[in-house]
Amino acid sequence: MFFSERRNTTRWIIIFISFSIISLILWNTYTFFQIFKNEERLKMNLWANAQKTLINADENTNLDLPLEILNNNTSVPVMLVMYGKIISSVNVPEQILEDKKKSTSYLNNLKGENEPIVIEYTPGKFQKLYYGNSELINKLKYYPIALLLIIFLFGALIYNYYKSTKMATQNKLWAGMAKETAHQIGTPLSSLIGWVEILKTEEIDPSITLEIEKDIERLQTITDRFSKIGSVPVLEPHDIISETWNTYEYLQSRFSKQVAFSYHAPKEPVYVMINPILHSWTIENLIKNAIDAMKGKGFLELKIEQDTNHVKINVKDSGSGISKKQFKTIFEPGFTTKKRGWGLGLSLTKRIVEEYHSGKIKVLHSEIGKGTTFQISLNKKV
């Protein structure tokens, strides 16, 4: 317990430090962006003053410095406007200047990037200098977005790692518990088999020992199921019709007569690569889930259909139904609508169908108050 709490504390400290570093990087990026923006503003003011000097120059004016300032601007796009017309430009592509619509659109973009600098070259006469952001500023502007994207992806990777690690640990725990359960059941089961053999020698109704043997066989099947959890099952070609019928028939005889069972399937065998024990577990989970949904009273139909490549097993009940928003969550571990339940039945069923048998399971149809239909789809044996 102490180790777990200390590990959680360490994890939160690492997250806090990481968040602090990220915040510091973003703040420094924003600060640098503002510094560069201010420096470009100063540079453009110098450029405007140089332009003003050039306009008002006479034969005695030294133009070396103004010309040097004007010529040194090789990165910032500039447009000089007078009375609404563009009179000159710097660092603007020729193809834009040659097209009036494009040049007007480009000017509007510059107006949106920075406040213009007003040049009063003579009293009452003005030019407006519109300038855009340099390539460096534009790159720096998108840097925080790129950084946030990288952080998001990195966070998603860490989350996925922790989630997969947690799931792997849980899977190992459940697999260990399942195997231990199978081992614990095995000992009294062996004794029961011995006692049945003794009962056969006594003057007891054979039908009694026959029913006991059926239940013992069922317990052996359950033990075998648990022992297979966590290991890769062996898949072999089996007739899906007969395998499904065997489970259906067993369960039908052991539930209340208040449940009206119905079974429909093709008469000819249909071979599918399955593990019979795990497939039986799947059918049993769906039937028991359906009967629980009906609270032990209603109509249950199991129907097997096939097409060219697939076999589809539908289990339909007349229970309480499921809302559409729960169609996917019902297969998640721990999800249950029952007061007493672990929420593992449908999750385990999904794992058996999709991971072990490479099939699919879904809620085919459901209506609140009228019932639900689950569908399993398996590939036929080629």
Coordinates of C-alpha atoms in Angstrom, one line a residue:
M1 CA 0.0 0.0 0.0
F2 CA 2.8 2.4 0.9
F3 CA 4.7 1.6 -2.3
S4 CA 1.6 2.2 -4.4
E5 CA 1.0 5.6 -2.7
R6 CA 4.6 6.6 -3.1
R7 CA 4.6 5.7 -6.8
N8 CA 1.4 7.8 -7.3
T9 CA 3.1 10.7 -5.5
T10 CA 6.2 10.4 -7.7
R11 CA 4.0 10.3 -10.8
W12 CA 2.2 13.5 -9.8
I13 CA 5.5 15.3 -9.0
I14 CA 6.8 14.3 -12.5
I15 CA 3.6 15.6 -14.1
F16 CA 3.8 18.9 -12.1
I17 CA 7.4 19.4 -13.1
S18 CA 6.7 18.7 -16.7
F19 CA 3.8 21.1 -16.7
S20 CA 5.9 23.8 -15.1
I21 CA 8.7 23.3 -17.7
I22 CA 6.1 23.4 -20.6
S23 CA 4.5 26.6 -19.1
L24 CA 8.0 28.2 -18.8
I25 CA 8.8 27.3 -22.5
L26 CA 5.5 28.8 -23.7
W27 CA 5.9 31.9 -21.6
N28 CA 9.5 32.5 -22.9
T29 CA 8.3 31.9 -26.5
Y30 CA 5.6 34.5 -26.0
T31 CA 8.1 36.9 -24.5
F32 CA 10.5 36.4 -27.4
F33 CA 7.7 36.9 -29.9
Q34 CA 6.8 40.3 -28.3
I35 CA 10.4 41.3 -28.2
F36 CA 10.9 40.6 -31.9
K37 CA 7.6 42.3 -32.7
N38 CA 8.8 45.5 -30.9
E39 CA 12.2 45.3 -32.6
E40 CA 10.5 45.1 -36.0
R41 CA 8.3 48.1 -35.1
L42 CA 11.4 50.1 -34.3
K43 CA 13.0 49.0 -37.5
M44 CA 10.0 50.1 -39.5
N45 CA 10.0 53.5 -37.7
L46 CA 13.6 53.9 -38.8
W47 CA 12.6 52.9 -42.3
A48 CA 9.7 55.4 -42.3
N49 CA 12.0 58.2 -41.1
A50 CA 14.5 57.2 -43.9
Q51 CA 11.7 57.4 -46.4
K52 CA 10.7 60.8 -45.1
T53 CA 14.2 62.1 -45.4
L54 CA 14.4 60.8 -48.9
I55 CA 11.2 62.6 -49.9
N56 CA 12.3 65.9 -48.4
A57 CA 15.9 65.7 -49.6
D58 CA 17.6 68.4 -51.5
E59 CA 21.1 68.8 -53.1
N60 CA 22.7 69.3 -49.7
T61 CA 21.1 66.3 -48.0
N62 CA 23.4 63.3 -47.2
L63 CA 21.4 60.3 -48.4
D64 CA 24.0 57.5 -47.5
L65 CA 22.4 56.6 -44.2
P66 CA 18.7 56.8 -45.3
L67 CA 19.5 54.7 -48.4
E68 CA 21.4 52.1 -46.3
I69 CA 18.4 51.8 -44.0
L70 CA 16.0 51.4 -46.8
N71 CA 18.1 48.8 -48.6
N72 CA 18.8 46.8 -45.5
N73 CA 15.2 45.7 -45.2
T74 CA 15.2 42.3 -47.0
S75 CA 12.7 40.4 -44.9
V76 CA 9.7 42.6 -43.9
P77 CA 7.0 43.2 -46.6
V78 CA 6.2 46.9 -46.9
M79 CA 3.6 48.9 -48.8
L80 CA 3.5 52.7 -48.9
V81 CA 0.0 54.1 -49.4
M82 CA -1.0 57.6 -50.3
Y83 CA -4.6 58.7 -50.8
G84 CA -5.7 55.1 -50.9
K85 CA -3.3 54.1 -53.6
I86 CA -0.1 51.9 -53.4
I87 CA 2.8 54.1 -54.4
S88 CA 5.6 51.7 -53.6
S89 CA 6.4 48.4 -52.0
V90 CA 9.3 46.3 -50.7
N91 CA 9.6 42.5 -50.4
V92 CA 6.3 41.9 -52.1
P93 CA 6.1 39.3 -54.9
E94 CA 5.8 40.8 -58.4
Q95 CA 2.9 38.6 -59.4
I96 CA 0.9 40.2 -56.6
L97 CA 1.7 43.7 -57.6
E98 CA 0.7 43.0 -61.2
D99 CA -2.8 42.0 -60.2
K100 CA -4.9 44.7 -58.6
K101 CA -7.2 42.3 -56.7
K102 CA -4.3 40.4 -55.3
S103 CA -2.4 43.5 -54.3
T104 CA -5.5 44.9 -52.6
S105 CA -6.0 41.6 -50.8
Y106 CA -2.4 41.6 -49.8
L107 CA -2.6 45.1 -48.4
N108 CA -5.7 44.1 -46.3
N109 CA -3.6 41.3 -44.8
L110 CA -0.9 43.7 -43.9
K111 CA -3.4 46.0 -42.2
G112 CA -4.6 43.1 -40.1
E113 CA -1.0 42.2 -38.9
N114 CA 0.3 45.5 -37.7
E115 CA -0.8 49.1 -37.0
P116 CA 0.4 51.4 -39.9
I117 CA 3.1 54.0 -39.4
V118 CA 1.9 57.5 -40.5
I119 CA 4.6 59.5 -42.3
E120 CA 4.0 63.2 -42.4
Y121 CA 6.6 64.3 -45.0
T122 CA 5.3 67.8 -45.2
P123 CA 2.7 69.6 -43.1
G124 CA -0.8 68.3 -44.0
K125 CA 0.5 65.6 -46.4
F126 CA 0.7 62.0 -45.2
Q127 CA 1.8 58.5 -46.4
K128 CA 0.9 55.4 -44.5
L129 CA 3.4 52.6 -44.2
Y130 CA 1.8 49.1 -43.9
Y131 CA 4.1 46.3 -43.0
G132 CA 3.7 42.6 -42.3
N133 CA 5.5 40.1 -40.2
S134 CA 8.9 38.8 -41.2
E135 CA 9.4 35.1 -41.9
L136 CA 11.1 34.7 -38.5
I137 CA 8.1 36.2 -36.7
N138 CA 5.7 34.0 -38.6
K139 CA 7.6 30.9 -37.7
L140 CA 7.9 31.9 -34.1
K141 CA 4.1 32.6 -34.1
Y142 CA 3.3 29.0 -34.9
Y143 CA 6.0 27.5 -32.7
P144 CA 3.8 27.4 -29.5
I145 CA 1.1 25.6 -31.5
A146 CA 3.6 23.0 -32.7
L147 CA 4.9 22.7 -29.2
L148 CA 1.4 22.1 -27.8
L149 CA 0.8 19.5 -30.5
I150 CA 4.0 17.7 -29.6
I151 CA 3.1 17.9 -25.9
F152 CA -0.4 16.5 -26.6
L153 CA 1.0 13.6 -28.6
F154 CA 3.6 12.9 -25.9
G155 CA 0.9 13.0 -23.3
A156 CA -1.3 10.7 -25.3
L157 CA 1.7 8.3 -25.7
I158 CA 2.3 8.3 -21.9
Y159 CA -1.4 7.8 -21.2
N160 CA -1.6 4.9 -23.6
Y161 CA 1.5 3.4 -22.1
Y162 CA 0.1 3.6 -18.5
K163 CA -3.3 2.3 -19.7
S164 CA -1.8 -0.6 -21.5
T165 CA 0.5 -1.4 -18.6
K166 CA -2.4 -1.3 -16.2
M167 CA -4.5 -3.5 -18.5
A168 CA -1.7 -5.9 -18.8
T169 CA -1.3 -6.1 -15.1
Q170 CA -5.0 -6.6 -14.6
N171 CA -5.1 -9.3 -17.3
K172 CA -2.2 -11.1 -15.5
L173 CA -4.1 -10.8 -12.2
W174 CA -7.4 -12.2 -13.7
A175 CA -5.5 -14.9 -15.5
G176 CA -3.7 -15.9 -12.3
M177 CA -7.0 -15.9 -10.3
A178 CA -8.7 -17.9 -13.0
K179 CA -6.0 -20.6 -13.1
E180 CA -6.0 -20.7 -9.3
T181 CA -9.8 -21.1 -9.3
A182 CA -9.5 -23.9 -11.8
H183 CA -6.9 -25.6 -9.5
Q184 CA -9.0 -25.2 -6.4
I185 CA -12.2 -26.6 -8.1
G186 CA -10.2 -29.6 -9.4
T187 CA -9.7 -31.1 -6.0
P188 CA -13.3 -31.4 -4.7
L189 CA -14.4 -32.3 -8.3
S190 CA -12.2 -35.4 -8.3
S191 CA -13.8 -36.4 -5.0
L192 CA -17.3 -35.9 -6.4
I193 CA -16.4 -38.2 -9.3
G194 CA -15.3 -40.9 -6.8
W195 CA -18.5 -40.5 -4.8
V196 CA -20.7 -40.9 -7.9
E197 CA -18.9 -44.2 -8.7
I198 CA -19.8 -45.3 -5.2
L199 CA -23.4 -44.3 -5.6
K200 CA -23.7 -46.4 -8.7
T201 CA -23.0 -49.5 -6.7
E202 CA -25.8 -48.7 -4.3
E203 CA -29.5 -49.2 -5.1
I204 CA -30.2 -45.7 -6.3
D205 CA -32.3 -44.5 -9.2
P206 CA -29.9 -44.3 -12.2
S207 CA -31.5 -41.1 -13.3
I208 CA -30.2 -39.4 -10.2
T209 CA -26.5 -40.3 -10.8
L210 CA -27.0 -39.4 -14.4
E211 CA -28.0 -35.9 -13.5
I212 CA -25.2 -35.6 -11.0
E213 CA -22.7 -36.8 -13.7
K214 CA -24.1 -34.1 -16.1
D215 CA -23.4 -31.4 -13.4
I216 CA -20.0 -32.8 -12.7
E217 CA -19.3 -32.7 -16.5
R218 CA -20.4 -29.1 -16.4
L219 CA -18.1 -28.3 -13.6
Q220 CA -15.2 -29.9 -15.5
T221 CA -16.1 -27.7 -18.5
I222 CA -16.1 -24.6 -16.2
T223 CA -12.7 -25.6 -14.7
D224 CA -11.3 -26.1 -18.2
R225 CA -12.6 -22.6 -19.2
F226 CA -10.9 -21.0 -16.3
S227 CA -7.6 -22.9 -17.0
K228 CA -7.6 -21.5 -20.5
I229 CA -7.8 -17.8 -19.5
G230 CA -4.5 -16.0 -20.3
S231 CA -3.3 -18.7 -22.7
V232 CA -3.7 -19.0 -26.5
P233 CA -6.6 -21.4 -27.1
V234 CA -6.3 -24.1 -29.8
L235 CA -8.8 -23.5 -32.6
E236 CA -10.1 -26.5 -34.6
P237 CA -12.9 -27.0 -37.2
H238 CA -16.1 -27.8 -35.4
D239 CA -19.8 -27.8 -36.4
I240 CA -21.0 -24.5 -35.0
I241 CA -24.6 -25.7 -35.1
S242 CA -24.1 -28.7 -32.9
E243 CA -21.7 -26.9 -30.5
T244 CA -24.2 -24.1 -30.0
W245 CA -27.1 -26.5 -29.6
N246 CA -25.3 -28.5 -26.9
T247 CA -24.9 -25.4 -24.7
Y248 CA -28.4 -24.1 -25.5
E249 CA -30.0 -27.4 -24.6
Y250 CA -28.2 -27.7 -21.3
L251 CA -29.2 -24.2 -20.2
Q252 CA -32.8 -24.6 -21.4
S253 CA -33.3 -27.5 -19.1
R254 CA -32.0 -25.7 -16.1
F255 CA -33.9 -22.4 -16.3
S256 CA -37.4 -21.6 -15.2
K257 CA -40.3 -22.6 -17.4
Q258 CA -41.3 -18.9 -17.3
V259 CA -38.7 -18.4 -20.0
A260 CA -40.0 -19.4 -23.5
F261 CA -37.0 -20.7 -25.4
S262 CA -36.8 -20.7 -29.2
Y263 CA -34.0 -22.1 -31.4
H264 CA -33.6 -21.8 -35.2
A265 CA -30.5 -23.0 -37.2
P266 CA -29.6 -24.5 -40.5
K267 CA -30.0 -28.3 -40.7
E268 CA -26.7 -29.0 -42.4
P269 CA -23.4 -28.7 -40.5
V270 CA -21.5 -25.4 -40.7
Y271 CA -17.8 -25.7 -39.8
V272 CA -16.0 -22.9 -38.1
M273 CA -12.5 -22.6 -36.5
I274 CA -13.4 -22.4 -32.8
N275 CA -12.4 -23.6 -29.4
P276 CA -15.6 -25.5 -28.2
I277 CA -15.1 -24.8 -24.5
L278 CA -14.7 -21.0 -25.0
H279 CA -17.5 -20.9 -27.6
S280 CA -19.8 -22.6 -25.1
W281 CA -18.8 -20.0 -22.5
T282 CA -19.7 -17.2 -25.0
I283 CA -23.2 -18.6 -25.7
E284 CA -23.8 -19.3 -22.0
N285 CA -22.9 -15.7 -21.1
L286 CA -25.2 -14.2 -23.7
I287 CA -28.1 -16.5 -22.7
K288 CA -27.6 -15.8 -19.0
N289 CA -27.3 -12.1 -19.7
A290 CA -30.6 -12.2 -21.7
I291 CA -32.4 -14.0 -18.9
D292 CA -31.1 -11.5 -16.3
A293 CA -32.4 -8.7 -18.5
M294 CA -35.8 -10.3 -18.5
K295 CA -35.6 -10.9 -14.7
G296 CA -36.2 -14.7 -15.3
K297 CA -39.4 -14.3 -17.3
G298 CA -40.0 -13.7 -21.0
F299 CA -39.0 -14.8 -24.5
L300 CA -35.5 -15.8 -25.6
E301 CA -34.6 -16.7 -29.2
L302 CA -31.3 -18.1 -30.5
K303 CA -31.0 -18.0 -34.2
I304 CA -28.1 -19.1 -36.4
E305 CA -27.8 -17.7 -40.0
Q306 CA -25.1 -17.9 -42.6
D307 CA -23.9 -16.3 -45.8
T308 CA -21.1 -17.0 -48.1
N309 CA -18.3 -16.2 -45.7
H310 CA -19.8 -15.8 -42.2
V311 CA -21.9 -17.5 -39.6
K312 CA -24.1 -15.1 -37.5
I313 CA -25.5 -16.1 -34.1
N314 CA -28.3 -13.9 -32.8
V315 CA -29.5 -14.0 -29.2
K316 CA -32.7 -12.0 -28.8
D317 CA -34.6 -11.4 -25.5
S318 CA -37.7 -9.5 -24.4
G319 CA -36.0 -7.7 -21.6
S320 CA -35.6 -4.1 -20.5
G321 CA -33.5 -3.1 -23.5
I322 CA -30.3 -0.9 -23.7
S323 CA -30.0 2.7 -24.7
K324 CA -27.9 3.5 -27.8
K325 CA -25.3 5.4 -25.8
Q326 CA -24.6 2.1 -23.9
F327 CA -24.1 -0.1 -27.0
K328 CA -20.3 0.1 -26.7
T329 CA -19.8 0.7 -22.9
I330 CA -21.6 -2.6 -22.0
F331 CA -18.6 -4.5 -23.3
E332 CA -16.2 -2.6 -21.0
P333 CA -14.9 -4.4 -17.9
G334 CA -16.8 -3.4 -14.8
F335 CA -19.9 -2.1 -16.6
T336 CA -23.1 -3.6 -15.1
T337 CA -26.7 -2.6 -14.6
K338 CA -27.2 -5.2 -11.9
K339 CA -27.0 -4.5 -8.2
R340 CA -24.9 -7.6 -7.7
G341 CA -22.5 -8.2 -10.5
W342 CA -18.8 -7.7 -11.5
G343 CA -19.5 -6.5 -15.0
L344 CA -17.2 -9.1 -16.6
G345 CA -19.6 -11.4 -18.5
L346 CA -19.9 -9.3 -21.7
S347 CA -16.4 -8.0 -21.5
L348 CA -15.1 -11.6 -21.4
T349 CA -17.5 -12.6 -24.2
K350 CA -16.1 -9.8 -26.4
R351 CA -12.6 -11.0 -25.7
I352 CA -13.3 -14.6 -26.5
V353 CA -15.1 -13.7 -29.8
E354 CA -12.8 -11.0 -31.1
E355 CA -9.4 -11.8 -29.7
Y356 CA -9.5 -15.6 -29.6
H357 CA -11.8 -16.3 -32.5
S358 CA -11.2 -13.3 -34.7
G359 CA -14.9 -12.6 -34.9
K360 CA -17.2 -9.7 -34.0
I361 CA -19.9 -9.1 -31.4
K362 CA -22.3 -6.2 -31.3
V363 CA -25.7 -5.0 -30.2
L364 CA -27.7 -5.6 -33.4
H365 CA -30.8 -4.0 -32.1
S366 CA -32.3 -2.8 -28.8
E367 CA -35.4 -0.9 -27.7
I368 CA -36.1 0.2 -24.2
G369 CA -38.8 -1.9 -22.6
K370 CA -38.9 -4.3 -25.6
G371 CA -35.7 -6.2 -25.6
T372 CA -32.2 -6.6 -27.1
T373 CA -30.5 -8.6 -29.8
F374 CA -26.8 -9.5 -29.6
Q375 CA -25.1 -10.7 -32.7
I376 CA -21.9 -12.8 -33.0
S377 CA -20.3 -13.0 -36.4
L378 CA -17.6 -15.7 -37.1
N379 CA -15.7 -16.6 -40.3
K380 CA -16.5 -19.9 -41.9
K381 CA -13.7 -22.4 -42.2
V382 CA -12.1 -22.0 -45.7

